[in-house]
Coordinates of C-alpha atoms in Angstrom, one line a residue:
M1 CA 32.3 14.1 0.2
A2 CA 35.4 14.2 -2.0
R3 CA 38.1 11.8 -0.9
G4 CA 41.8 12.4 -0.8
P5 CA 44.8 10.1 -0.9
M6 CA 43.8 8.6 2.4
G7 CA 40.3 7.6 1.2
G8 CA 41.2 4.5 -0.4
G9 CA 27.8 18.3 -6.9
G10 CA 19.8 25.5 -10.6
R11 CA 16.5 25.7 -10.0
G12 CA 14.2 24.4 -12.7
G13 CA 11.0 25.9 -13.8
A14 CA 9.0 23.1 -12.2
F15 CA 10.3 24.3 -8.8
A16 CA 8.3 27.5 -9.0
D17 CA 5.5 25.8 -6.9
I18 CA 7.9 24.5 -4.2
P19 CA 8.1 26.8 -1.2
A20 CA 11.4 28.0 0.2
A21 CA 10.1 27.2 3.6
L22 CA 8.7 23.7 3.8
P23 CA 5.1 23.3 5.0
F24 CA 6.0 20.9 7.9
D25 CA 5.5 22.1 11.4
K26 CA 8.5 21.0 13.5
G27 CA 6.3 19.4 16.1
E28 CA 4.5 17.4 13.4
R29 CA 7.8 16.3 11.9
L30 CA 9.0 15.1 15.3
K31 CA 5.7 13.1 15.8
T32 CA 6.5 11.1 12.7
F33 CA 9.5 9.6 14.5
R34 CA 7.1 7.6 16.6
H35 CA 6.4 5.5 13.6
L36 CA 10.0 4.1 13.8
G37 CA 9.0 2.3 17.0
R38 CA 5.9 1.0 15.4
L39 CA 7.9 -0.2 12.4
F40 CA 10.4 -2.0 14.6
A41 CA 7.6 -3.7 16.5
Q42 CA 5.9 -4.7 13.2
M43 CA 9.2 -6.2 11.9
W44 CA 9.8 -8.0 15.2
R45 CA 6.4 -9.6 14.9
T46 CA 7.3 -10.7 11.4
S47 CA 10.4 -12.7 12.5
P48 CA 11.9 -12.3 15.9
W49 CA 14.8 -14.7 15.2
L50 CA 15.8 -12.9 11.9
M51 CA 15.8 -9.5 13.7
S52 CA 17.9 -11.0 16.5
L53 CA 20.3 -12.5 14.0
S54 CA 20.7 -9.2 12.1
I55 CA 21.4 -7.3 15.3
G56 CA 24.0 -9.9 16.5
L57 CA 25.8 -10.0 13.2
R58 CA 26.0 -6.2 13.0
L59 CA 27.5 -5.9 16.5
V60 CA 30.3 -8.2 15.5
V61 CA 30.9 -6.3 12.2
A62 CA 30.8 -3.0 14.1
V63 CA 34.1 -3.5 16.0
Q64 CA 36.0 -4.8 12.9
P65 CA 37.2 -1.4 11.3
P66 CA 39.0 0.0 14.4
L67 CA 40.6 -3.4 15.1
V68 CA 41.9 -3.7 11.5
L69 CA 43.4 -0.2 11.7
L70 CA 45.0 -1.1 15.0
F71 CA 46.5 -4.2 13.5
T72 CA 47.7 -2.1 10.5
K73 CA 49.4 0.4 12.8
L74 CA 51.1 -2.5 14.7
I75 CA 52.2 -4.1 11.5
I76 CA 53.8 -0.9 10.1
D77 CA 55.5 -0.1 13.4
E78 CA 56.8 -3.6 13.6
V79 CA 58.1 -3.5 10.0
V80 CA 59.8 -0.2 10.7
R81 CA 61.4 -1.6 13.9
Q82 CA 62.6 -4.7 12.1
T83 CA 64.1 -2.7 9.3
G84 CA 66.1 -0.7 11.9
L85 CA 67.6 -3.9 13.4
G86 CA 69.2 -5.1 10.2
S87 CA 68.7 -8.3 8.2
P88 CA 69.4 -11.7 9.8
G89 CA 70.1 -13.1 6.4
P90 CA 69.2 -12.9 2.7
E91 CA 66.7 -15.8 2.6
L92 CA 63.2 -16.1 4.1
A93 CA 64.4 -19.1 6.0
D94 CA 66.9 -16.9 7.8
W95 CA 64.1 -14.6 9.0
L96 CA 62.0 -17.5 10.0
D97 CA 64.8 -19.2 12.0
S98 CA 65.5 -16.0 13.8
G99 CA 62.0 -15.8 15.1
R100 CA 61.8 -12.1 14.3
L101 CA 58.8 -12.7 12.0
N102 CA 56.7 -14.5 14.6
F103 CA 54.9 -11.4 16.0
L104 CA 54.5 -9.9 12.5
M105 CA 53.0 -13.1 11.2
L106 CA 50.6 -13.2 14.1
L107 CA 49.5 -9.6 13.3
L108 CA 49.1 -10.4 9.6
G109 CA 47.1 -13.5 10.5
G110 CA 44.9 -11.6 12.9
E111 CA 44.2 -8.9 10.3
F112 CA 43.4 -11.5 7.7
V113 CA 40.9 -13.2 10.0
L114 CA 39.2 -9.9 10.7
V115 CA 38.9 -8.9 7.0
F116 CA 37.7 -12.4 6.0
A117 CA 35.2 -12.6 8.8
R118 CA 33.8 -9.1 7.9
D119 CA 33.2 -10.1 4.3
A120 CA 31.4 -13.3 5.4
F121 CA 29.3 -11.5 8.0
N122 CA 28.3 -8.7 5.7
R123 CA 27.1 -11.3 3.2
A124 CA 25.1 -13.0 5.9
I125 CA 23.6 -9.6 6.9
N126 CA 22.6 -9.0 3.3
V127 CA 20.9 -12.4 3.2
V128 CA 19.1 -11.9 6.5
D129 CA 18.0 -8.4 5.7
T130 CA 16.7 -9.4 2.3
I131 CA 14.6 -12.3 3.7
L132 CA 13.4 -10.1 6.6
G133 CA 12.5 -7.2 4.2
E134 CA 10.5 -9.4 1.9
S135 CA 8.7 -11.1 4.8
H136 CA 7.9 -7.8 6.3
S137 CA 6.7 -6.4 3.0
N138 CA 4.3 -9.3 2.6
A139 CA 3.1 -9.0 6.2
V140 CA 2.4 -5.3 5.8
S141 CA 0.6 -5.8 2.5
L142 CA -1.5 -8.4 4.2
E143 CA -2.2 -6.1 7.1
L144 CA -3.1 -3.3 4.7
M145 CA -5.6 -5.5 2.9
Q146 CA -7.1 -6.7 6.2
H147 CA -7.5 -3.1 7.4
A148 CA -8.9 -1.9 4.1
A149 CA -11.5 -4.6 4.3
K150 CA -12.7 -3.2 7.7
L151 CA -13.2 0.3 6.4
D152 CA -16.5 1.8 5.2
L153 CA -17.5 2.1 1.6
K154 CA -17.3 5.9 1.9
H155 CA -13.5 5.5 2.3
F156 CA -13.3 4.0 -1.2
E157 CA -15.8 6.4 -2.8
Q158 CA -13.9 9.6 -1.9
S159 CA -10.7 10.7 -3.8
E160 CA -9.0 11.9 -0.6
Y161 CA -9.2 8.4 0.9
Q162 CA -8.1 6.8 -2.4
D163 CA -5.0 9.1 -2.4
R164 CA -4.3 7.9 1.2
L165 CA -4.7 4.3 0.2
E166 CA -2.5 4.7 -2.8
R167 CA 0.3 6.3 -0.7
A168 CA -0.1 3.6 2.0
R169 CA 0.1 0.9 -0.7
R170 CA 3.3 2.3 -2.1
Q171 CA 4.9 2.4 1.3
A172 CA 3.8 -1.1 2.3
S173 CA 6.4 -2.7 0.0
S174 CA 9.2 -0.2 0.3
R175 CA 9.7 0.9 3.9
S176 CA 11.1 -2.4 5.5
T177 CA 14.6 -1.1 4.7
V178 CA 14.2 1.6 7.4
V179 CA 14.8 -0.8 10.2
S180 CA 17.9 -2.1 8.4
Q181 CA 19.0 1.5 8.1
L182 CA 18.5 1.9 11.8
F183 CA 20.6 -1.2 12.6
G184 CA 23.2 0.1 10.1
Q185 CA 23.2 3.4 12.0
A186 CA 23.7 1.6 15.3
Q187 CA 26.5 -0.5 13.8
S188 CA 28.2 2.7 12.4
M189 CA 27.9 4.5 15.7
I190 CA 29.7 1.7 17.6
T191 CA 32.4 1.8 15.0
A192 CA 32.6 5.6 15.1
V193 CA 32.9 5.6 18.9
A194 CA 35.8 3.2 18.8
L195 CA 37.6 5.3 16.0
A196 CA 36.9 8.6 17.9
A197 CA 38.4 7.2 21.1
G198 CA 41.7 6.5 19.2
L199 CA 41.7 10.0 17.6
F200 CA 41.0 11.7 21.0
I201 CA 43.9 9.9 22.7
Y202 CA 46.4 11.0 20.0
A203 CA 45.0 14.4 18.8
P204 CA 41.8 16.0 20.3
L205 CA 42.0 18.8 17.7
L206 CA 41.0 16.3 15.0
I207 CA 37.6 16.0 16.7
V208 CA 36.9 19.7 16.1
L209 CA 38.0 19.5 12.5
L210 CA 35.8 16.5 12.1
A211 CA 32.7 18.5 13.2
V212 CA 33.5 21.2 10.6
S213 CA 33.8 18.5 7.9
F214 CA 30.3 16.9 8.2
V215 CA 27.8 19.4 9.5
P216 CA 27.2 21.4 6.3
A217 CA 26.6 18.3 4.2
V218 CA 24.3 16.8 6.7
W219 CA 22.1 20.0 6.8
G220 CA 21.8 19.9 3.0
E221 CA 20.7 16.3 2.9
F222 CA 18.1 16.9 5.6
R223 CA 16.5 19.7 3.7
F224 CA 16.4 17.9 0.4
N225 CA 14.9 14.7 1.9
R226 CA 12.0 16.8 3.2
L227 CA 11.6 18.5 -0.2
A228 CA 11.5 15.1 -1.9
Y229 CA 8.7 13.9 0.4
W230 CA 6.8 17.2 -0.2
I231 CA 6.8 16.5 -3.9
S232 CA 5.8 12.8 -3.5
H233 CA 3.0 13.6 -1.0
N234 CA 1.4 16.4 -3.0
R235 CA 1.5 14.5 -6.3
S236 CA -0.5 11.5 -5.1
P237 CA -3.6 12.4 -7.2
E238 CA -1.4 12.8 -10.3
R239 CA 0.3 9.5 -9.6
R240 CA -3.0 7.8 -9.3
Q241 CA -4.0 9.3 -12.7
L242 CA -0.8 8.0 -14.2
E243 CA -1.5 4.5 -12.9
Y244 CA -5.1 4.7 -14.2
L245 CA -3.9 5.8 -17.6
R246 CA -1.2 3.1 -17.6
Q247 CA -3.9 0.5 -16.8
I248 CA -6.6 1.5 -19.3
G249 CA -4.0 2.2 -22.0
A250 CA -2.8 -1.4 -22.1
S251 CA -5.7 -3.5 -20.8
A252 CA -7.7 -6.3 -22.4
D253 CA -10.9 -4.8 -20.9
S254 CA -10.4 -1.5 -22.5
A255 CA -8.7 -2.5 -25.8
K256 CA -11.9 -2.7 -27.9
E257 CA -13.2 0.7 -27.0
I258 CA -9.8 2.3 -27.3
K259 CA -9.4 1.0 -30.8
L260 CA -13.0 1.8 -31.8
F261 CA -12.8 5.4 -30.7
G262 CA -9.1 5.9 -31.6
L263 CA -8.2 6.8 -28.0
G264 CA -4.6 5.4 -28.1
E265 CA -3.0 8.7 -29.0
F266 CA -5.2 10.7 -26.7
L267 CA -4.4 8.5 -23.7
S268 CA -0.7 8.4 -24.6
E269 CA -0.5 12.2 -24.9
R270 CA -2.3 12.7 -21.6
F271 CA 0.1 10.2 -19.9
A272 CA 3.1 11.8 -21.5
R273 CA 2.0 15.3 -20.3
L274 CA 1.4 14.2 -16.8
S275 CA 4.5 12.1 -16.5
R276 CA 6.6 14.9 -17.9
Q277 CA 5.3 17.3 -15.3
I278 CA 6.3 15.0 -12.5
L279 CA 9.6 14.2 -14.2
E280 CA 10.4 17.9 -14.5
E281 CA 9.8 18.4 -10.8
N282 CA 12.0 15.5 -9.8
K283 CA 14.7 16.6 -12.3
A284 CA 14.7 20.1 -10.9
L285 CA 15.0 18.8 -7.4
N286 CA 17.9 16.5 -8.2
I287 CA 19.8 19.2 -10.1
R288 CA 19.3 21.6 -7.2
R289 CA 20.3 19.0 -4.7
A290 CA 23.5 18.1 -6.6
L291 CA 24.6 21.7 -6.9
Q292 CA 23.9 22.7 -3.3
T293 CA 25.1 19.5 -1.6
G294 CA 28.2 19.6 -3.9
A295 CA 29.1 23.1 -2.6
L296 CA 28.6 21.9 1.0
A297 CA 30.7 18.8 0.4
A298 CA 33.6 21.1 -0.7
I299 CA 33.7 22.5 2.9
S300 CA 34.1 18.9 4.1
T301 CA 37.0 18.3 1.7
V302 CA 38.8 21.4 3.0
A303 CA 38.4 20.4 6.6
Y304 CA 39.5 16.9 5.7
Y305 CA 42.8 18.0 4.1
G306 CA 43.4 20.4 7.1
A307 CA 43.3 17.4 9.4
Y308 CA 45.6 15.5 7.0
A309 CA 48.1 18.3 7.0
Y310 CA 48.0 18.5 10.8
I311 CA 48.8 14.8 11.2
V312 CA 51.7 15.0 8.6
W313 CA 53.1 18.0 10.5
R314 CA 53.1 16.2 13.8
T315 CA 54.7 13.1 12.2
L316 CA 57.5 15.3 10.8
H317 CA 58.1 16.7 14.3
G318 CA 58.5 13.1 15.6
D319 CA 55.3 13.2 17.7
F320 CA 53.8 10.3 15.7
T321 CA 55.3 7.2 14.3
I322 CA 54.7 6.1 10.7
G323 CA 52.2 3.6 12.1
D324 CA 50.5 6.4 14.0
L325 CA 50.4 8.4 10.8
V326 CA 48.6 5.6 9.0
F327 CA 46.4 4.9 11.9
L328 CA 45.3 8.5 12.5
S329 CA 44.9 9.4 8.9
S330 CA 42.9 6.3 8.2
S331 CA 40.9 6.7 11.4
F332 CA 40.1 10.3 10.6
N333 CA 39.1 9.4 7.1
Q334 CA 36.9 6.5 8.2
L335 CA 35.5 8.4 11.1
N336 CA 34.6 11.3 8.9
G337 CA 32.9 8.9 6.5
F338 CA 31.1 7.0 9.3
I339 CA 29.8 10.2 11.0
Q340 CA 28.6 11.6 7.7
Q341 CA 27.0 8.3 7.1
I342 CA 25.4 8.3 10.5
L343 CA 24.0 11.9 10.4
I344 CA 23.0 11.7 6.8
G345 CA 21.5 8.3 7.5
F346 CA 19.5 9.9 10.3
T347 CA 18.3 12.6 8.0
Q348 CA 17.3 9.9 5.5
I349 CA 15.5 8.0 8.3
A350 CA 13.8 11.2 9.2
G351 CA 12.7 11.5 5.6
Q352 CA 11.6 7.9 5.6
S353 CA 9.6 8.5 8.8
L354 CA 7.6 11.0 6.8
Y355 CA 6.8 8.3 4.3
L356 CA 6.0 5.9 7.2
D357 CA 3.4 8.4 8.3
D358 CA 1.6 7.8 4.9
L359 CA 1.5 4.1 5.9
F360 CA 0.6 4.2 9.6
S361 CA -1.8 7.1 9.3
F362 CA -3.8 4.9 6.9
F363 CA -4.0 2.2 9.7
E364 CA -5.3 4.9 12.0
I365 CA -8.4 5.5 9.8
E366 CA -11.3 3.9 11.8
P367 CA -14.5 2.6 10.3
T368 CA -17.7 4.5 11.3
I369 CA -20.1 1.6 10.5
L370 CA -19.7 -0.1 13.9
D371 CA -21.3 -3.1 15.4
P372 CA -23.4 -2.6 18.6
V373 CA -21.9 -3.7 21.9
S374 CA -24.5 -6.5 22.2
P375 CA -25.8 -7.2 18.7
K376 CA -29.2 -8.9 18.3
P377 CA -29.5 -12.0 16.3
F378 CA -30.8 -11.5 12.7
P379 CA -34.4 -12.8 12.5
V380 CA -34.5 -16.2 10.7
P381 CA -36.9 -16.7 9.1
L382 CA -38.1 -13.2 8.3
K383 CA -41.6 -12.8 9.5
Q384 CA -42.6 -9.1 9.0
G385 CA -40.1 -7.8 6.5
I386 CA -38.0 -4.6 6.0
V387 CA -39.4 -1.1 6.6
F388 CA -37.8 2.2 5.5
E389 CA -39.1 4.7 8.0
N390 CA -38.6 8.4 7.0
V391 CA -35.0 7.5 5.8
G392 CA -32.7 10.3 4.5
F393 CA -29.1 10.0 3.4
R394 CA -26.5 12.3 1.8
Y395 CA -23.1 10.9 0.5
P396 CA -20.1 12.3 2.5
G397 CA -19.0 15.6 1.1
S398 CA -22.3 16.2 -0.7
D399 CA -25.0 18.8 0.1
R400 CA -27.5 16.9 -2.0
W401 CA -29.8 14.4 -0.5
A402 CA -29.6 11.0 -2.3
V403 CA -32.8 9.9 -0.6
R404 CA -35.0 11.7 1.9
G405 CA -38.3 11.1 3.5
L406 CA -38.2 7.6 2.2
N407 CA -41.0 5.4 3.5
F408 CA -41.8 1.9 2.0
T409 CA -42.0 -1.7 3.1
V410 CA -40.6 -5.0 1.7
P411 CA -42.9 -7.6 3.1
A412 CA -41.4 -10.9 4.2
G413 CA -41.6 -13.5 1.4
E414 CA -42.4 -11.0 -1.3
T415 CA -40.4 -9.7 -4.3
V416 CA -40.4 -5.9 -4.4
A417 CA -39.0 -4.1 -7.5
L418 CA -37.5 -0.6 -7.3
V419 CA -38.1 1.5 -10.4
G420 CA -36.9 5.0 -11.3
E421 CA -34.7 6.9 -13.7
N422 CA -31.0 7.2 -13.1
G423 CA -30.2 9.1 -9.9
A424 CA -33.5 8.3 -8.3
G425 CA -31.8 6.6 -5.4
K426 CA -32.3 2.9 -6.2
T427 CA -28.7 1.7 -5.6
T428 CA -28.4 4.0 -2.6
I429 CA -31.3 2.1 -1.0
V430 CA -29.4 -1.2 -1.6
K431 CA -26.3 0.2 0.1
L432 CA -28.4 1.3 3.1
M433 CA -30.1 -2.1 3.3
T434 CA -26.8 -3.9 3.4
R435 CA -25.5 -1.3 5.9
L436 CA -22.6 -0.2 3.6
Y437 CA -23.8 3.2 4.8
D438 CA -26.0 4.4 7.7
P439 CA -28.9 6.8 7.2
D440 CA -28.5 10.4 8.2
E441 CA -32.2 10.5 9.1
G442 CA -34.8 7.9 10.0
R443 CA -34.2 4.2 10.4
I444 CA -34.4 0.9 8.6
L445 CA -36.2 -1.9 10.5
V446 CA -35.9 -5.7 10.0
D447 CA -38.8 -7.4 11.7
G448 CA -39.2 -4.3 13.8
I449 CA -35.5 -4.1 14.9
D450 CA -33.3 -1.3 13.8
L451 CA -30.7 -2.5 11.3
K452 CA -28.0 -0.8 13.5
E453 CA -28.7 -3.3 16.3
F454 CA -27.4 -6.3 14.2
A455 CA -23.7 -7.1 13.6
T456 CA -22.7 -6.1 10.1
A457 CA -21.3 -9.5 9.4
D458 CA -24.7 -11.1 10.4
I459 CA -26.5 -8.6 8.1
R460 CA -24.4 -9.5 5.1
T461 CA -24.6 -13.2 5.8
H462 CA -28.3 -13.1 5.6
M463 CA -28.5 -10.8 2.6
G464 CA -27.3 -11.9 -0.8
A465 CA -26.6 -8.9 -3.0
I466 CA -25.4 -8.6 -6.5
F467 CA -24.6 -5.2 -8.0
Q468 CA -24.6 -4.3 -11.7
D469 CA -20.9 -3.5 -11.4
F470 CA -20.1 -7.0 -10.0
L471 CA -16.5 -8.2 -10.1
R472 CA -15.2 -10.6 -12.7
Y473 CA -12.7 -12.6 -10.6
S474 CA -9.6 -14.0 -12.4
F475 CA -10.3 -17.3 -10.4
T476 CA -11.7 -20.6 -11.5
A477 CA -15.3 -20.9 -12.4
A478 CA -16.0 -22.7 -9.2
D479 CA -14.3 -20.0 -7.1
N480 CA -16.1 -17.2 -9.0
I481 CA -19.4 -18.7 -7.6
G482 CA -17.9 -20.0 -4.3
V483 CA -16.9 -16.5 -3.1
G484 CA -20.7 -15.9 -2.6
R485 CA -20.4 -18.0 0.6
I486 CA -16.6 -18.1 1.3
E487 CA -16.9 -20.7 4.1
A488 CA -18.4 -23.1 1.6
L489 CA -15.8 -22.4 -1.1
G490 CA -14.8 -26.1 -1.2
D491 CA -18.4 -27.4 -1.4
R492 CA -18.5 -28.3 -5.1
E493 CA -22.1 -29.7 -4.9
R494 CA -23.4 -26.4 -3.4
I495 CA -21.5 -24.5 -6.1
A496 CA -22.9 -26.6 -8.9
A497 CA -26.5 -26.3 -7.4
A498 CA -26.1 -22.5 -7.4
A499 CA -24.9 -22.5 -11.0
E500 CA -27.9 -24.6 -12.1
Q501 CA -30.3 -22.2 -10.4
S502 CA -28.7 -19.2 -12.2
L503 CA -28.5 -21.0 -15.5
A504 CA -24.7 -20.7 -15.4
D505 CA -24.1 -24.5 -15.3
P506 CA -24.4 -25.0 -19.1
V507 CA -21.9 -22.2 -19.6
I508 CA -19.4 -23.8 -17.3
R509 CA -19.9 -27.3 -18.7
R510 CA -18.8 -26.0 -22.1
L511 CA -15.5 -24.7 -20.7
P512 CA -12.4 -27.0 -21.4
E513 CA -11.8 -27.6 -17.8
G514 CA -15.4 -27.1 -16.5
Y515 CA -15.6 -25.8 -13.0
D516 CA -11.8 -25.8 -12.7
Q517 CA -11.3 -23.5 -15.7
M518 CA -9.4 -20.3 -15.0
L519 CA -11.5 -17.3 -16.1
G520 CA -10.5 -14.0 -17.5
R521 CA -7.4 -13.0 -19.5
T522 CA -5.2 -12.0 -16.6
F523 CA -3.4 -15.4 -16.2
L524 CA -2.1 -18.1 -18.4
K525 CA -4.8 -20.3 -20.0
G526 CA -7.5 -18.1 -18.7
Q527 CA -10.7 -18.0 -20.7
D528 CA -13.0 -15.0 -21.0
L529 CA -16.8 -15.1 -21.0
S530 CA -19.4 -12.9 -22.6
G531 CA -21.0 -10.2 -20.5
G532 CA -24.2 -12.3 -20.1
E533 CA -22.2 -15.4 -19.1
W534 CA -20.3 -13.5 -16.5
Q535 CA -23.6 -12.1 -15.2
K536 CA -25.0 -15.6 -14.8
L537 CA -22.0 -16.5 -12.6
A538 CA -22.6 -13.4 -10.6
I539 CA -26.2 -14.3 -10.0
A540 CA -25.0 -17.8 -9.0
R541 CA -23.1 -16.1 -6.1
A542 CA -26.4 -14.7 -4.7
Y543 CA -27.9 -18.2 -4.9
M544 CA -24.7 -19.6 -3.3
R545 CA -25.4 -17.5 -0.3
E546 CA -28.7 -19.1 0.4
A547 CA -29.7 -15.9 2.2
E548 CA -33.1 -14.9 3.7
I549 CA -33.0 -11.7 1.6
I550 CA -31.8 -11.5 -2.0
I551 CA -31.0 -8.2 -3.6
L552 CA -30.4 -8.0 -7.3
D553 CA -29.3 -4.6 -8.7
E554 CA -29.7 -4.6 -12.5
P555 CA -28.9 -8.4 -12.5
T556 CA -29.7 -9.0 -16.2
A557 CA -28.3 -5.9 -17.8
A558 CA -26.0 -7.9 -20.0
L559 CA -28.5 -10.7 -20.9
D560 CA -30.6 -10.8 -24.0
A561 CA -34.4 -10.9 -23.7
R562 CA -34.7 -14.7 -23.9
A563 CA -32.0 -15.3 -21.3
E564 CA -33.5 -12.6 -19.1
A565 CA -36.9 -14.2 -19.2
E566 CA -35.4 -17.6 -18.4
V567 CA -33.4 -16.2 -15.5
F568 CA -36.4 -14.5 -13.9
Q569 CA -38.8 -17.3 -14.4
R570 CA -36.2 -19.5 -12.5
F571 CA -35.8 -16.7 -10.0
K572 CA -39.5 -16.4 -9.3
M573 CA -39.7 -20.2 -8.9
L574 CA -36.7 -20.4 -6.5
A575 CA -37.5 -17.2 -4.6
E576 CA -40.9 -18.5 -3.6
G577 CA -41.2 -17.5 0.1
T578 CA -37.9 -15.6 -0.1
T579 CA -37.8 -11.9 0.5
A580 CA -36.3 -10.2 -2.6
V581 CA -35.5 -6.7 -3.8
L582 CA -35.1 -6.2 -7.5
I583 CA -33.8 -3.2 -9.4
S584 CA -34.2 -3.2 -13.1
H585 CA -34.9 -0.8 -16.0
R586 CA -36.6 -3.6 -17.9
F587 CA -40.3 -3.5 -17.3
S588 CA -40.7 -7.1 -18.6
T589 CA -38.7 -8.1 -15.6
V590 CA -40.2 -5.6 -13.1
R591 CA -43.8 -6.7 -13.8
M592 CA -43.0 -10.1 -12.3
A593 CA -42.6 -8.5 -8.9
D594 CA -45.3 -8.8 -6.2
R595 CA -45.0 -5.1 -5.6
I596 CA -43.4 -2.2 -7.4
V597 CA -42.0 1.0 -5.7
V598 CA -41.5 3.9 -8.0
L599 CA -38.8 6.4 -7.0
A600 CA -38.0 10.0 -8.2
N601 CA -35.5 12.4 -6.7
G602 CA -34.8 10.1 -3.7
A603 CA -38.5 9.7 -2.6
V604 CA -41.3 7.2 -3.2
I605 CA -43.9 8.7 -5.6
E606 CA -45.9 5.5 -6.4
A607 CA -46.3 1.9 -5.1
G608 CA -48.4 -1.1 -6.0
T609 CA -48.6 -4.0 -8.3
H610 CA -48.0 -3.7 -12.1
A611 CA -51.7 -3.7 -12.8
E612 CA -52.5 -1.1 -10.1
L613 CA -49.8 1.2 -11.3
I614 CA -50.8 0.9 -15.0
A615 CA -54.4 1.7 -13.9
L616 CA -53.2 4.7 -11.9
G617 CA -51.8 6.2 -15.1
G618 CA -48.9 7.9 -13.3
R619 CA -45.2 7.9 -13.7
Y620 CA -44.8 4.1 -13.9
A621 CA -47.5 3.9 -16.6
E622 CA -45.7 6.6 -18.5
L623 CA -42.3 4.9 -18.3
F624 CA -43.9 1.5 -19.2
E625 CA -45.5 3.0 -22.3
L626 CA -42.3 4.6 -23.4
Q627 CA -40.4 1.3 -23.2
A628 CA -43.2 -0.7 -24.7
A629 CA -43.4 1.7 -27.6
G630 CA -39.8 0.8 -28.5
Y631 CA -40.9 -2.8 -29.1
R632 CA -43.8 -2.0 -31.4

């Protein structure tokens, strides 16, 4: 709102897609306010004493403005009264000796204390809110990570859930200010009530003018807050694309390929086009907001000056003293500002509550891979093995069966290799075995017990799985292996033993700081490894687990032929008596398995030893000959 002497605003082309009527049902909008209570409880859990201190400080500060105005009125009236009595003498000492300044000095001293205390308390509030906000942001981010860890793999393999996660991640670090806003609202309301009481006593008409001055501006703010949320919510996929382009466009992992294929300009242009589209929408929104809210603020200014003229007129008629004039004009001005601040603040909080829905609705996503009420203990040692019994599975949102009618056995103590072309269902089988997904049809038995009857944590404790897209942690070499059995992360002997088994120990010994060497290029002094060296560390994680069942999904894809042979000779020796599942496209590796299962279109088409399948002359023999021909 424009301020007077007492106080010491087109639609862009990008707006074509934004509806005149917002797509938010009023009932749904009201439901989002429930998140404010959840946010308050969340922040209270973060630090009860900081929350209490913030509330207490604000209560004290809230009563200061009307008290200062009251002291100002009394000071002016006292000055006017003293000037009417005549001067007791030309010097300050004469005034002091007369005692006529005593009350005035007391009033000045009181106002000084109030103003000084307000500044000190406001600074204290800022410090408390900053610490509380950062603490809450860290707590929410931690809670977000913990909840994400509980969700199913399907939640991370679908773009809809990734959008929801991205929105929740953005809100986790930026919505702690909402509670501070609420406290500020409560503080402003207390101040406004005190100011309004003074106005009502002197001139009730001012309250009516006050309403006229703030309602239009508040309505405009409320509408544009919802528009801003609409744009933010519906642009989550594009924002994720921007983040992806920003990441691969300036990443050590992608630098070689970007330079080799000359992708720099292509990625830059795509980023520029997408960011420009979002910028145009935001620019159009802000221009439209400025024009419309500026027009509405003009109504507030007219009402304000109407009140000002009314007070001056009553003062000229002798109804008010000069002190009253200052008190009323300042009270109206401040009250107008406080009420606009309160109502606009509430519209902003309403807008924030929409964003809070992005955060808390993510916490409401529940996993579907659930533990049984009374889980059975995982069989140790494994006696019979793992049986796939008419298993069928489709990925969420897909009509195509990834596997169906799947029947095969992994006998206890044997190594079974899964062979097939891309898309045959090999990695899907691993995901089902580790219960990252549940079958839609059939069942998977471990020693005759349905996999669903075990606790998921127990399953994954007794299965050591390494996927071809394993993570390269920017941790120390020791930690990169230790995460395979997190409870043994500090057991250096066990880590070194796992590294020896996977042939990673010589790689680590050559590093400047050995097992304490930071790996990767993300952090200072980090040292990167070759693809094969990283893969040996990943295989060491599987050995670190000391699991009853070992699953290796393309474990040697980055190794040369000699290193691959060494790794699998060691694997066969160490896996003696251990149940293992191996996925590989290299038949030199596959032929080491005790049994080979050949897959096509999600079903088993052949099974047997290497010699049996070659003699059969079927699909396996064909694939083996194709690969062998490449080495002749």
